[in-house]
Each structure stands twice: as C-alpha cells, then as structure tokens.
Coordinates of C-alpha atoms in Angstrom, one line a residue:
Chain A
M215 CA 0.0 -0.2 0.0
K216 CA 1.0 3.7 -0.5
A217 CA 0.3 6.8 1.7
S218 CA -0.3 10.2 0.5
L219 CA 0.3 13.0 3.4
F220 CA -2.8 15.4 3.2
C221 CA -1.8 18.7 5.5
T222 CA -4.3 21.5 5.1
T223 CA -3.3 25.0 4.8
R224 CA -5.3 25.9 7.8
Y225 CA -5.3 29.5 9.1
E226 CA -4.0 29.2 12.4
G227 CA -5.6 32.3 14.1
P228 CA -8.8 32.8 15.6
S229 CA -11.7 32.9 13.2
R230 CA -15.8 32.6 13.4
K231 CA -17.0 29.0 13.7
G232 CA -20.2 27.6 12.4
I233 CA -20.6 29.4 9.3
W234 CA -19.7 29.7 5.6
P235 CA -18.6 31.7 4.1
V236 CA -16.5 32.9 7.0
P237 CA -16.2 36.5 7.6
A238 CA -12.4 37.7 7.4
D239 CA -12.8 40.3 9.8
S240 CA -10.3 38.8 12.3
Y241 CA -7.8 38.0 9.4
S242 CA -4.1 38.7 9.8
A243 CA -1.8 38.5 7.0
E244 CA 1.1 37.7 9.2
I245 CA -0.7 34.5 10.7
A246 CA -1.6 33.5 7.1
Q247 CA 1.9 33.7 6.1
K248 CA 3.2 31.7 9.1
S249 CA 0.3 29.0 8.6
Y250 CA 1.8 28.5 5.0
Q251 CA 5.2 28.2 6.4
R252 CA 3.8 25.5 8.9
W253 CA 2.2 23.7 6.0
L254 CA 5.4 23.5 4.0
S255 CA 7.5 22.2 7.0
Q256 CA 4.9 19.6 7.8
I257 CA 4.7 18.3 3.9
Q258 CA 8.6 18.4 3.8
L259 CA 8.8 16.4 6.7
G260 CA 6.3 14.0 5.0
D261 CA 8.7 13.7 2.1
D262 CA 11.7 13.3 4.1
V263 CA 10.2 10.4 6.1
G264 CA 9.0 8.5 2.7
F265 CA 5.3 9.5 2.2
D266 CA 4.8 8.4 -1.4
Y267 CA 2.7 11.3 -2.3
V268 CA 1.6 14.6 -0.8
T269 CA -2.2 15.7 -1.4
V270 CA -3.7 19.3 -2.2
A271 CA -7.1 20.3 -2.3
E272 CA -9.4 23.0 -3.2
H273 CA -11.6 25.1 -0.8
H274 CA -13.0 28.6 -0.7
F275 CA -13.9 31.2 1.6
A276 CA -12.6 29.7 4.9
P277 CA -9.8 29.3 7.4
F278 CA -9.9 25.6 7.4
S279 CA -8.1 25.2 4.3
M280 CA -6.6 28.5 2.5
S281 CA -6.3 26.8 -0.8
P282 CA -8.6 28.3 -3.4
N283 CA -6.0 27.1 -5.9
P284 CA -4.5 24.0 -4.9
L285 CA -2.3 24.0 -8.0
I286 CA -0.5 26.9 -6.9
L287 CA 0.5 25.1 -3.5
A288 CA 1.5 22.1 -5.9
G289 CA 3.7 24.6 -8.1
V290 CA 5.5 25.2 -4.9
L291 CA 5.8 21.6 -4.1
T292 CA 7.1 20.6 -7.4
Q293 CA 10.3 22.6 -6.3
R294 CA 10.5 21.5 -3.0
L295 CA 9.9 17.6 -2.7
R296 CA 12.8 15.2 -3.1
N297 CA 10.9 12.1 -3.7
A298 CA 7.2 12.2 -3.0
K299 CA 4.8 12.7 -6.0
I300 CA 2.0 15.0 -5.7
A301 CA -1.6 14.0 -5.5
L302 CA -3.9 16.8 -7.0
L303 CA -7.1 15.8 -5.1
G304 CA -8.1 18.3 -6.6
P305 CA -9.4 21.2 -8.4
D306 CA -13.2 21.5 -8.2
L307 CA -13.7 20.9 -11.9
P308 CA -17.3 22.3 -12.5
I309 CA -16.6 25.8 -11.0
L310 CA -13.2 26.1 -13.2
N311 CA -12.3 26.5 -16.8
P312 CA -11.4 23.2 -17.8
V313 CA -8.9 24.5 -20.5
R314 CA -7.1 26.5 -17.7
V315 CA -7.2 23.2 -15.4
A316 CA -5.6 21.3 -18.4
E317 CA -3.1 23.8 -18.8
E318 CA -2.1 23.9 -15.2
I319 CA -1.8 20.4 -14.7
A320 CA 0.2 19.9 -17.6
M321 CA 2.7 22.7 -16.3
L322 CA 2.6 21.0 -12.9
D323 CA 3.5 17.6 -14.8
T324 CA 6.3 19.2 -16.5
L325 CA 7.7 21.1 -13.6
S326 CA 7.6 17.9 -11.6
G327 CA 8.9 15.5 -14.2
G328 CA 5.7 13.5 -14.4
R329 CA 5.1 13.1 -10.8
V330 CA 1.5 14.1 -10.4
I331 CA -1.9 12.3 -10.4
A332 CA -5.0 14.4 -11.4
G333 CA -7.9 13.8 -9.1
L334 CA -10.6 16.0 -10.5
M335 CA -13.4 16.6 -8.2
R336 CA -16.8 18.2 -8.0
G337 CA -16.2 19.7 -4.6
S338 CA -18.3 20.3 -1.4
P339 CA -21.7 21.9 -2.2
N340 CA -20.9 25.0 -0.8
E341 CA -18.0 25.7 -3.2
Y342 CA -21.0 26.2 -6.0
V343 CA -21.4 29.8 -4.3
T344 CA -18.0 30.7 -4.8
Y345 CA -18.1 31.4 -8.5
N346 CA -21.9 31.4 -8.9
I347 CA -22.3 28.3 -10.6
N348 CA -25.6 26.3 -10.5
P349 CA -24.9 23.1 -8.4
A350 CA -28.0 21.2 -10.2
E351 CA -25.5 21.5 -13.4
S352 CA -22.7 20.2 -11.5
R353 CA -22.4 16.6 -12.8
E354 CA -23.0 17.3 -16.3
R355 CA -20.3 20.0 -16.3
F356 CA -18.2 17.7 -14.5
Q357 CA -18.5 15.1 -17.0
E358 CA -18.1 17.2 -19.9
G359 CA -14.9 19.3 -18.4
I360 CA -13.0 16.0 -17.6
Q361 CA -13.5 15.0 -21.3
V362 CA -12.4 18.7 -22.5
I363 CA -9.2 17.9 -20.2
R364 CA -8.4 15.0 -21.6
M365 CA -8.7 15.8 -25.2
A366 CA -6.7 19.1 -24.5
W367 CA -4.2 16.8 -23.2
T368 CA -4.1 14.2 -25.9
E369 CA -4.9 16.1 -29.1
P370 CA -1.7 17.1 -31.2
Q371 CA -3.3 19.7 -33.3
A372 CA -5.4 22.7 -32.4
F373 CA -9.1 21.6 -32.1
G374 CA -12.7 23.3 -31.0
W375 CA -14.9 22.1 -28.4
Q376 CA -18.6 22.4 -29.2
G377 CA -20.1 21.1 -25.8
R378 CA -23.2 21.7 -23.8
Y379 CA -21.5 23.7 -21.0
Y380 CA -18.2 24.6 -22.6
D381 CA -17.6 26.3 -25.9
Y382 CA -14.1 26.5 -27.1
R383 CA -13.2 27.4 -30.8
S384 CA -9.6 26.6 -30.6
I385 CA -7.6 24.8 -28.1
S386 CA -3.8 23.7 -28.3
I387 CA -2.1 23.6 -24.9
W388 CA 1.5 24.3 -24.2
P389 CA 3.2 22.7 -22.3
R390 CA 1.9 19.3 -22.7
P391 CA 1.9 16.7 -19.9
V392 CA 5.1 14.5 -19.5
Q393 CA 3.1 11.3 -18.6
K394 CA 1.6 9.5 -21.7
P395 CA -0.9 9.4 -22.6
H396 CA -1.8 11.9 -19.8
P397 CA -1.3 12.1 -15.9
P398 CA -3.7 9.3 -14.1
I399 CA -7.2 10.7 -13.6
F400 CA -9.0 10.0 -10.1
I401 CA -12.4 11.3 -9.4
S402 CA -14.4 10.7 -6.5
A403 CA -16.9 7.8 -6.7
A404 CA -19.3 8.5 -3.6
T405 CA -22.3 8.2 -5.7
P406 CA -23.6 5.4 -7.9
E407 CA -23.6 8.0 -11.1
S408 CA -19.8 8.8 -10.2
G409 CA -19.1 4.9 -9.9
E410 CA -20.5 4.5 -13.1
F411 CA -18.9 7.3 -15.1
A412 CA -15.3 6.3 -13.4
A413 CA -15.8 2.6 -14.5
R414 CA -16.8 3.5 -18.2
H415 CA -13.9 5.8 -18.7
R416 CA -11.3 3.7 -16.8
F417 CA -10.5 6.3 -14.0
G418 CA -9.3 5.5 -10.7
V419 CA -11.4 6.6 -7.8
G420 CA -11.1 8.3 -4.3
F421 CA -13.5 8.3 -1.5
A422 CA -13.4 11.2 1.2
F423 CA -15.9 12.6 3.6
T424 CA -17.4 9.1 4.2
T425 CA -17.2 6.1 6.4
L426 CA -15.6 2.9 5.6
Q427 CA -18.9 1.0 5.4
I428 CA -20.2 3.5 2.8
A429 CA -17.2 3.8 0.9
T430 CA -16.7 -0.1 0.9
K431 CA -20.2 -0.3 -0.9
A432 CA -19.4 2.2 -3.3
A433 CA -15.9 0.8 -4.1
E434 CA -17.7 -2.5 -4.9
Y435 CA -20.3 -0.6 -6.9
Y436 CA -17.2 0.9 -9.0
R437 CA -15.7 -2.7 -9.5
Q438 CA -18.9 -4.0 -10.6
Q439 CA -19.4 -1.5 -13.0
A440 CA -16.0 -1.7 -14.1
R441 CA -16.7 -5.5 -15.1
V442 CA -19.6 -4.2 -17.2
F443 CA -17.1 -2.4 -19.3
G444 CA -14.7 -5.4 -19.4
W445 CA -11.8 -4.2 -17.0
E446 CA -10.9 -4.9 -13.3
P447 CA -9.6 -1.8 -11.4
S448 CA -6.2 -2.8 -9.3
P449 CA -5.9 -1.9 -5.7
D450 CA -3.8 1.3 -6.8
E451 CA -7.2 2.7 -8.6
V452 CA -8.7 3.1 -5.3
I453 CA -7.6 5.6 -2.8
Y454 CA -9.4 6.1 0.6
R455 CA -8.9 9.1 2.9
L456 CA -9.1 9.2 6.6
S457 CA -7.1 11.2 9.1
F458 CA -4.5 9.7 11.6
H459 CA -2.5 10.4 14.7
V460 CA 0.3 8.4 15.5
A461 CA 2.0 8.5 19.3
K462 CA 4.5 6.3 21.4
T463 CA 1.2 4.8 22.9
D464 CA -2.6 4.4 22.2
E465 CA -3.3 6.5 25.4
Q466 CA -0.8 9.5 24.3
A467 CA -2.4 9.4 20.7
V468 CA -6.0 9.8 22.3
D469 CA -4.9 12.3 24.6
D470 CA -3.1 14.4 21.8
L471 CA -6.5 14.1 19.7
V472 CA -8.3 15.4 22.6
S473 CA -6.2 18.4 23.3
A474 CA -6.2 19.1 19.7
G475 CA -10.1 19.5 19.9
M476 CA -10.3 16.5 17.3
Q477 CA -10.2 19.3 14.7
A478 CA -12.9 17.9 12.8
S479 CA -12.1 17.1 9.3
L480 CA -15.6 16.6 8.3
G481 CA -18.4 19.4 8.1
L482 CA -16.9 22.3 5.5
G483 CA -19.3 24.2 4.4
M484 CA -21.9 21.9 5.6
T485 CA -22.1 24.1 8.6
N486 CA -24.3 26.4 6.8
K487 CA -27.3 24.5 7.1
A488 CA -29.5 26.7 5.1
L489 CA -27.0 26.3 2.2
E490 CA -26.5 22.7 2.6
A491 CA -30.6 22.2 2.3
A492 CA -30.8 24.6 -0.9
V493 CA -27.8 22.5 -2.6
A494 CA -29.7 19.2 -1.7
G495 CA -32.8 20.5 -3.4
S496 CA -30.9 21.3 -6.3
G497 CA -30.2 17.6 -7.3
Y498 CA -26.6 18.0 -6.6
Y499 CA -26.3 14.6 -4.7
G500 CA -27.8 12.4 -7.2
R501 CA -30.2 9.7 -6.9
D502 CA -28.7 8.2 -3.6
I503 CA -29.4 11.5 -1.6
E504 CA -29.8 10.0 1.8
T505 CA -26.4 8.2 1.7
Q506 CA -24.9 11.1 0.5
R507 CA -26.2 13.7 3.0
A508 CA -25.5 11.2 5.8
R509 CA -21.9 10.5 4.8
L510 CA -21.2 14.4 5.3
Q511 CA -22.8 14.6 8.4
S512 CA -21.0 11.9 9.9
R513 CA -19.2 12.7 13.0
G514 CA -18.5 11.0 16.3
E515 CA -16.2 10.5 19.4
I516 CA -12.7 8.9 18.7
N517 CA -13.7 5.4 19.1
D518 CA -16.6 5.9 16.6
R519 CA -14.3 7.4 14.3
I520 CA -11.9 4.7 14.5
E521 CA -14.8 2.1 14.1
N522 CA -16.1 3.9 11.1
G523 CA -12.6 3.9 9.5
Q524 CA -12.4 7.8 9.6
L525 CA -9.4 7.9 11.8
L526 CA -6.2 6.0 12.4
A527 CA -5.3 6.6 15.9
G528 CA -2.6 5.1 18.3
S529 CA 0.8 3.5 18.5
P530 CA 2.4 2.7 15.4
E531 CA 1.4 -1.1 16.0
T532 CA -2.2 -0.2 16.6
V533 CA -2.3 2.0 13.5
L534 CA -0.9 -0.9 11.4
K535 CA -3.8 -3.1 12.4
Q536 CA -6.3 -0.4 11.7
I537 CA -4.9 0.0 8.2
R538 CA -5.0 -3.7 7.7
R539 CA -8.7 -3.8 8.6
V540 CA -9.2 -0.7 6.1
R541 CA -7.2 -2.5 3.4
D542 CA -9.0 -5.7 3.9
T543 CA -12.4 -4.1 3.9
I544 CA -12.3 -1.6 0.9
G545 CA -9.1 -3.0 -1.0
A546 CA -7.8 0.5 -1.3
G547 CA -4.0 0.5 -2.7
M548 CA -3.5 4.2 -1.1
L549 CA -4.6 5.9 1.8
D550 CA -4.8 9.6 1.8
L551 CA -3.9 10.7 5.4
S552 CA -5.1 13.9 6.8
L553 CA -3.8 15.2 10.1
G554 CA -5.9 14.2 13.0
A555 CA -4.2 16.6 15.4
A556 CA -3.1 19.4 13.0
T557 CA -2.4 22.0 15.7
L558 CA 0.0 20.5 18.1
G559 CA 3.4 21.7 16.7
E560 CA 6.0 19.2 17.8
K561 CA 3.4 16.6 18.2
T562 CA 1.9 16.9 15.1
L563 CA 5.1 16.6 13.2
Q564 CA 6.2 13.5 15.8
S565 CA 3.1 11.9 14.3
I566 CA 4.0 12.6 10.6
E567 CA 7.7 11.0 11.5
M568 CA 6.4 8.0 13.3
F569 CA 4.0 7.1 10.5
G570 CA 6.7 7.5 8.0
T571 CA 9.3 5.7 10.1
K572 CA 7.5 3.0 12.0
V573 CA 4.1 2.6 10.1
L574 CA 4.9 3.2 6.4
P575 CA 7.7 0.3 5.9
Q576 CA 5.2 -2.6 7.0
M577 CA 2.3 -0.8 5.3
R578 CA 4.1 -1.1 1.9
A579 CA 4.2 -4.8 2.1
L580 CA 0.4 -5.0 2.6
Chain B
M166 CA -40.3 27.9 -37.4
G167 CA -37.7 28.3 -39.9
A168 CA -38.0 29.8 -43.5
A169 CA -40.4 28.4 -45.8
M170 CA -39.2 25.4 -47.9
R171 CA -39.2 25.4 -51.9
E172 CA -38.8 22.0 -53.8
G173 CA -37.4 21.6 -57.2
S174 CA -35.5 19.4 -59.5
V175 CA -32.7 20.2 -61.9
K176 CA -31.1 18.1 -64.7
A177 CA -27.6 16.8 -64.7
G178 CA -26.6 14.3 -67.3
R179 CA -28.9 11.3 -67.0
F180 CA -30.1 12.2 -63.6
D181 CA -32.7 14.4 -62.4
I182 CA -31.7 15.7 -59.0
R183 CA -34.3 16.9 -56.5
Y184 CA -33.5 19.6 -54.1
V185 CA -35.1 21.5 -51.4
E186 CA -34.1 25.1 -50.5
S187 CA -34.9 27.3 -47.7
G188 CA -33.9 30.7 -46.4
A189 CA -32.3 33.8 -48.3
G190 CA -29.0 35.3 -48.8
Q191 CA -25.5 33.7 -49.0
P192 CA -26.0 30.1 -50.8
V193 CA -25.0 27.1 -49.0
I194 CA -25.0 23.6 -50.6
Y195 CA -26.0 20.8 -48.3
L196 CA -25.2 17.2 -49.1
S197 CA -26.7 14.7 -46.6
G198 CA -25.1 11.5 -46.2
E199 CA -28.7 10.0 -45.5
G200 CA -29.5 10.9 -49.0
G201 CA -32.7 12.6 -48.4
R202 CA -33.8 16.0 -49.1
T203 CA -35.1 16.7 -45.6
L204 CA -33.5 19.5 -43.7
P205 CA -32.6 18.6 -40.3
R206 CA -33.5 21.2 -37.5
A207 CA -29.9 22.4 -37.4
H208 CA -30.6 23.4 -41.0
E209 CA -33.8 25.1 -40.3
M210 CA -31.9 27.2 -37.9
L211 CA -28.9 27.8 -40.6
A212 CA -31.7 29.0 -42.9
E213 CA -32.6 32.1 -40.8
R214 CA -29.2 33.3 -41.8
Y215 CA -28.5 31.7 -45.2
R216 CA -30.1 30.1 -48.3
V217 CA -29.6 26.5 -47.6
I218 CA -29.9 24.0 -50.6
A219 CA -30.1 20.4 -49.9
L220 CA -29.3 18.3 -52.9
E221 CA -30.4 14.7 -53.2
I222 CA -27.6 12.6 -53.8
P223 CA -28.5 10.3 -57.0
E224 CA -28.5 6.8 -56.5
P225 CA -27.7 4.6 -59.6
G226 CA -30.4 2.4 -61.2
Q227 CA -30.8 -1.2 -60.8
G228 CA -27.7 -3.1 -62.1
Q229 CA -25.3 -0.1 -61.9
A230 CA -23.4 -1.4 -58.9
A231 CA -20.1 0.5 -59.6
W232 CA -21.4 3.8 -58.3
T233 CA -19.0 5.7 -56.3
L234 CA -18.8 9.0 -54.8
G235 CA -16.0 9.8 -57.2
D236 CA -18.7 9.3 -60.1
A237 CA -21.3 11.4 -58.3
A238 CA -19.1 14.5 -57.9
P239 CA -19.1 15.6 -61.3
V240 CA -22.9 14.9 -61.4
M241 CA -23.6 17.2 -58.7
N242 CA -21.3 19.7 -59.7
S243 CA -23.4 20.1 -63.0
A244 CA -26.6 20.3 -60.9
I245 CA -25.3 23.3 -59.1
E246 CA -24.0 24.8 -62.1
A247 CA -27.5 24.3 -63.8
L248 CA -28.9 26.1 -60.6
G249 CA -26.8 29.3 -61.5
L250 CA -24.7 29.2 -58.4
E251 CA -21.4 31.0 -59.0
R252 CA -19.8 30.9 -55.8
F253 CA -21.2 29.1 -52.5
D254 CA -20.2 27.4 -49.4
M255 CA -20.7 23.7 -49.1
M256 CA -21.4 21.2 -46.3
G257 CA -22.0 17.6 -45.9
N258 CA -22.6 15.1 -43.3
S259 CA -21.0 11.5 -43.3
V260 CA -20.6 10.3 -47.0
G261 CA -22.0 13.6 -48.0
A262 CA -19.0 15.3 -46.6
D263 CA -16.7 12.7 -48.6
L264 CA -18.7 13.9 -51.7
A265 CA -18.3 17.6 -50.7
L266 CA -14.6 17.1 -50.8
R267 CA -14.5 15.4 -54.0
M268 CA -16.6 18.2 -55.5
A269 CA -14.5 20.9 -54.1
I270 CA -11.4 19.2 -55.6
E271 CA -13.0 18.9 -58.8
R272 CA -14.3 22.6 -59.0
P273 CA -11.9 24.5 -56.5
Q274 CA -12.8 28.0 -57.9
R275 CA -16.6 27.8 -56.9
V276 CA -16.3 27.2 -53.3
N277 CA -16.0 29.8 -50.6
S278 CA -15.6 27.4 -47.7
L279 CA -16.4 23.8 -46.8
V280 CA -18.1 22.4 -43.7
L281 CA -17.4 18.7 -43.1
I282 CA -19.5 16.9 -40.6
A283 CA -18.4 13.4 -39.5
P284 CA -16.8 13.0 -42.7
T285 CA -16.3 9.4 -43.9
A286 CA -13.6 10.2 -46.4
I287 CA -11.1 8.8 -44.3
R288 CA -11.3 6.8 -41.3
P289 CA -8.4 5.8 -38.9
K290 CA -9.1 2.8 -36.7
P291 CA -9.7 4.3 -33.2
A292 CA -6.2 4.8 -31.5
R293 CA -7.8 5.1 -28.2
S294 CA -10.9 3.9 -26.6
T295 CA -13.9 6.0 -27.1
P296 CA -16.0 5.0 -24.1
D297 CA -19.0 7.1 -24.8
A298 CA -19.3 5.4 -28.0
A299 CA -19.7 2.2 -26.4
A300 CA -23.0 3.0 -24.9
K301 CA -24.1 4.4 -28.4
P302 CA -25.3 2.5 -31.3
S303 CA -22.5 0.2 -32.8
A304 CA -20.7 0.9 -35.8
E305 CA -22.8 -1.8 -37.7
Q306 CA -25.9 -0.4 -36.5
E307 CA -25.0 3.2 -37.5
R308 CA -24.1 1.8 -40.9
Q309 CA -27.5 0.0 -41.0
R310 CA -29.2 3.2 -40.3
L311 CA -27.3 4.8 -43.2
S312 CA -29.0 2.2 -45.4
V313 CA -28.3 2.5 -49.1
F314 CA -25.4 4.9 -48.5
R315 CA -23.5 2.5 -46.2
R316 CA -21.6 0.9 -49.1
L317 CA -20.3 4.4 -49.9
I318 CA -18.6 4.8 -46.6
A319 CA -14.9 4.8 -47.4
Q320 CA -12.8 1.9 -46.4
E321 CA -10.4 3.6 -44.0
R322 CA -7.8 5.3 -46.2
D323 CA -8.0 6.5 -49.8
A324 CA -4.6 7.5 -50.7
A325 CA -5.5 9.3 -54.1
L326 CA -8.0 11.4 -52.4
E327 CA -5.5 12.3 -49.4
E328 CA -3.1 13.5 -51.9
R329 CA -5.6 15.7 -53.5
M330 CA -6.9 17.1 -50.4
R331 CA -3.7 19.0 -50.1
E332 CA -5.1 21.2 -52.8
I333 CA -8.1 22.4 -51.1
A334 CA -7.2 26.0 -50.3
V335 CA -10.0 27.2 -48.8
P336 CA -11.1 27.1 -44.9
V337 CA -12.6 23.9 -43.9
L338 CA -14.7 23.5 -40.6
A339 CA -14.6 19.7 -39.9
L340 CA -17.0 18.5 -37.0
F341 CA -16.5 15.1 -35.1
G342 CA -19.0 13.8 -32.8
T343 CA -17.1 12.7 -29.3
A344 CA -19.8 9.5 -29.2
D345 CA -19.5 8.6 -32.9
A346 CA -18.7 5.1 -33.5
V347 CA -18.1 5.4 -37.3
V348 CA -15.6 8.2 -37.4
P349 CA -13.7 8.2 -34.4
T350 CA -12.3 11.7 -33.2
D351 CA -8.8 10.7 -34.0
A352 CA -9.8 11.2 -37.6
A353 CA -9.4 15.2 -36.9
R354 CA -5.6 14.6 -36.8
L355 CA -5.7 13.2 -40.6
Y356 CA -7.8 16.1 -41.8
S357 CA -5.8 18.6 -40.1
A358 CA -2.5 17.3 -41.7
L359 CA -3.9 16.9 -45.0
L360 CA -5.9 20.1 -45.5
P361 CA -4.1 23.5 -45.4
K362 CA -6.9 25.3 -43.6
C363 CA -8.7 22.9 -41.4
F364 CA -10.4 23.8 -38.2
P365 CA -11.5 20.5 -36.2
V366 CA -14.1 20.9 -33.8
M367 CA -15.5 18.2 -31.4
V368 CA -19.0 18.1 -30.9
Y369 CA -19.6 16.6 -27.4
D370 CA -22.0 14.1 -26.9
A371 CA -22.9 13.6 -30.6
T372 CA -22.9 10.1 -32.4
H373 CA -22.5 10.0 -36.2
A374 CA -25.7 11.9 -36.5
V375 CA -23.9 14.9 -35.2
E376 CA -26.9 17.5 -36.3
S377 CA -29.9 15.3 -35.1
D378 CA -27.9 14.9 -31.7
R379 CA -26.7 18.5 -31.1
P380 CA -28.6 20.8 -33.7
E381 CA -28.0 24.0 -31.7
A382 CA -24.4 23.3 -31.3
V383 CA -24.0 22.7 -35.0
A384 CA -26.1 25.6 -36.3
A385 CA -24.2 27.8 -33.8
I386 CA -20.6 27.1 -35.1
V387 CA -21.5 26.5 -38.7
G388 CA -23.4 29.6 -38.8
D389 CA -20.5 31.5 -37.4
F390 CA -18.1 29.8 -39.7
L391 CA -20.0 30.9 -42.8
A392 CA -20.3 34.3 -41.5
Y393 CA -16.8 34.9 -40.5
G394 CA -14.6 32.1 -42.2
E395 CA -11.3 31.8 -40.3
G396 CA -12.5 34.4 -37.9
F397 CA -15.3 32.3 -36.3
V398 CA -12.6 31.7 -33.3
I399 CA -13.6 35.0 -32.1
N400 CA -16.3 35.0 -29.5
R401 CA -19.0 37.7 -30.5
Q402 CA -21.4 36.8 -27.8
K403 CA -22.3 39.7 -25.4
G404 CA -20.7 39.2 -22.0
L405 CA -22.8 42.1 -20.2
I406 CA -25.4 40.4 -17.8
N407 CA -26.9 43.5 -16.1
P408 CA -27.0 46.7 -18.0

C-alpha cells in the first residue's frame, strides 16, 4: 500500500465558527503567512520520512483550508519535494475553466517531471456559491469538463470544442503533460452516478468525507461497473482518505487528539445548514441522496471514528492493525492521510515522522 | 419555425436531381449522408441566416453497382451549375461530406468554404478507446441506419483522395462527434494534416448523427463559420449581464 500526506493550509489564528463563508474580520496577513510556512514544514517532513505522495485540495472562503487554487500549492511543491509525488485531489472542476485546469496540470506535470496524479473533483456543495455556478448542473459540467481536459492533453493539433456547457473554438495547450497518454485521472466515486462514470472511462477513484462502510459499498459498485465495461480496477486505482495520529502509545495518541479538539475534518461548508438544504434540493447529490447527506454529516467520538474508518489513531502497531482492516475491507491501494491533530506543533510533526518511519515500511508490504 | 421551404429539381446528365431550399442570402449547398432532401433542425436554424439548398445525392439505377462518390461528384457539380450558382459554401455530413470534398477538389474555384460533418472520407482505426461510443449504437448499427449509403462509406484510407486534399485552399470546418462509432475523433488529426486550412471541432456527446444529436451546437458553429470564415474563433457573444 501507498500513503499520501494531506496537510491542509489551515489558518492558525482565531476565526468565526459554524458559518460559511467565513467573514475575514479577524484576518491577519502575518498569521496567514506563518500558516503556509507551517504547512510547508509538515509537507517537507512527510517527504523526508518517505510518504509516497502529498495531497493538495481546493477549498474556498474559509480558514479551514486556504487553498482556493491547490495547483499553486502544488507548483511550490514541485520545487521542494525530493521523493514524494503530488496528488492533486483536486481542483473543483465544475466551477473552473477546464482548459485552464488542463494547462495548469500539464505545467505541474512538466515542472515535476511527470510526478502528479490528477484527481478531479466536484467539490463540496458550498463551493458552488464561490464562482456562482448552479450546483444542479454540477455533474454534467464535471463529466463534460473532464473530457475537455483529456482531449486538451492528448490532441496534437489545435481543435475546437462545441459542448453543452463549454464552447472553445481553438485549443492547443503548451506545455503538454510528461506522462503519456496523460497523468492518471482519479475522481470521487461516492455516488452511483460517479462510480458508473469512472468505470466507463477507466478512471481511478477516491473516497473522502465518508465512512469505511459507505465507501466500501461504493467501491464494490465501481468494481462491478468496471466489469460491465470489461476491465478490473487494481488496488492502486482506489484511494481512501481518513485522518491519522500516531504517538508512542495508544493513550498518548488519544490524549493528543482530545487536546487538539479533534479538529473535525468533516463538515466544511455543511456548517451552513440553509446552504446545504438548498444544494440538496438542487439535485446535486444524485439519486442516492440519503446516503450522500448522511456521509457528509457523519461525526463522532474518537472510538466511533476509528470504528467507522475515519481515523487511524494509536501506537504504530495499533495504527498498522487499523490500516490492515481498512485494506481488507475496501481494498484501497493508497490511503490519503489528513492530520488528526494538526495544531499540536511538535506532536503533530512527531506523528508524521512516526508514521513514516514506523508504519509506512510495514504498510508498503500489505 | 424556419423559413419556408421550396422544392424543385434540376437536370444533370442522365439524372434528375431533386432539391429543397430554404432561407435567403449567401447560398450554402448541403449534402446529406442519409441521401434525403429533408432539412434537419440544425439546417432550419441555419436557413434563418443563409440560403440552404439540400441536394439529393442521386442513386444509380438497378444493375449499376459500380457507382462511387467519385462518379457522383461531377454530376452534382453540373447540377449546381444548372442552378446558376457562381460561388457558394458547401457542407455535408457522413458520406455527404466525403462527396463535398471530392466536388471541391473538382471545382475549387467555386467554393468559398467547406463544412465537413462526421466525414467518412478517411477513417483511422480508433487509436484509443472511445468509451462514450460504447454506450451508443455500434458502428454496424450506425451503418445499417445509413441504409443504401452505407456501401459508400470509405474503407478507412484513400491515398489518391488524401493527396488531392492538400490542394484545397479554402477554410474547412470539420466537426466530429465525441460519441461517433463510425468516425472516431482521431480522424481530426488526419484532416488537419492533409487540409491546408482545417479547423477541427469536437461536438460533445454527438454520435455519427451529429446534427440530429446536437442541432443547436451545429447551427451555432456552422453559422459563425459561414459568416466569419477563419474569424469564427473570435467570440462575439455579449458578456454584459445586467446593463
């Protein structure tokens, strides 16, 4: 198995809670700059201790993750990382210009020497407010946009695109991706619609903001659909995201998580209930709306979160056991690991280091 | 509704070629790969801006099996001459696009520009999977749907035609459906390489029946191309939202 380290560019000063968009009335430029430096030091440690990938993701209008363009973060990383590759998980495609996304990822692939994977996402529902895009059109925009991108990466001559949502009269991007035919594409396959789309186009899939039980069902549906289209996804084509915190002992890990206030990695813009209800009413969640809303609201105490496959926590031995269970259940070949206790300074760094040195070597053999 | 349609016929050699026309202004010859004289919705929309003349592609009589598009090209060119058209634009779909290419090669001085929609003149084997096509009608089903014209679909490559395509100096708009099981989007590369001024455009989510699947999309881009030629790449839509 492989591991990707996902450290968010969290604003480390005070800010309003339980609201989205978050007002910037208490914003400090100095704190923001320090927050990015802290992020970079965590990522560099992850690279040093052997993480296979580091992850960047897109979020807007909130201190939770100051990464409105994760590809700029990735641009920084292309010049800093020594071994780790970059997992772009990902640009929120339906709210962006797909040709621009194709260009930027091709740049990153070139700057990094062919070391990016391209996770293209629909984003969490609140992101649709950001650039004023109708969330009801999200899936159609996504499915068309991803095909614009693939063609922009692979067509050797200038071409136009007469789409339903996108209309370009002449496209010929420079630079071109290093990886041939193009960087591996991953999409979220939380919904049955996405699972079918990924299977049809032979994309890899990722699961986040979910539970192991819900994601396992979705992964099985993806594999079943892939068989319909005549292929069998490998474990490397399934990424599962959860948070982690490793300490010397299980007790220490739990104490750390409690003192960090269990920085909930779930929620995002879902804290804005009126907004969430409006998006749910737009058809954004697709035909399996109950499961989709449930997984995004899923929270719990530390033990519940471990049980639900949302958290790896404990000593290296304990965490390795938890990883085995995740692996045996969902069959993922890569875990995307966010920080369970992101704000504990030295202890956060120790967790990254212990994961890299004490967990990863055994995890690779799984 | 589109402009009123007028039907007629014109003599060309031993053929009596029927046509239907609609609209006024700049004349546009239209050759349907399905052989009929009906104007699909896309063309009704075009007829609001242009004089669209759909010519029936003549079929040989019984026992004349050796009929090819190469034979049809001069016949069709004389039909256009008989209609009194000096200069015109020409568009065709499927085998109609193949025929339009051959006609333009034969009478280059008369054509302002060409629009090829899912042209079957040269067809590469798909170099990559076209997953959307998998869910749509198969190539065989598409060919069946094309009925009598299916035998006119070129067998992949035609060296003689390809050599002469290099002579076509006018701008060519070439449309390819992203879910077309007969002509893969890879064909765009061949047309671009052979035609000196080719503008390939992918029509998203269209099968081989590009105009039926995406009438608004086809009418919009063809309309702009006929109006502005190579300048069709410039966006002229108003961006002002709330004046």
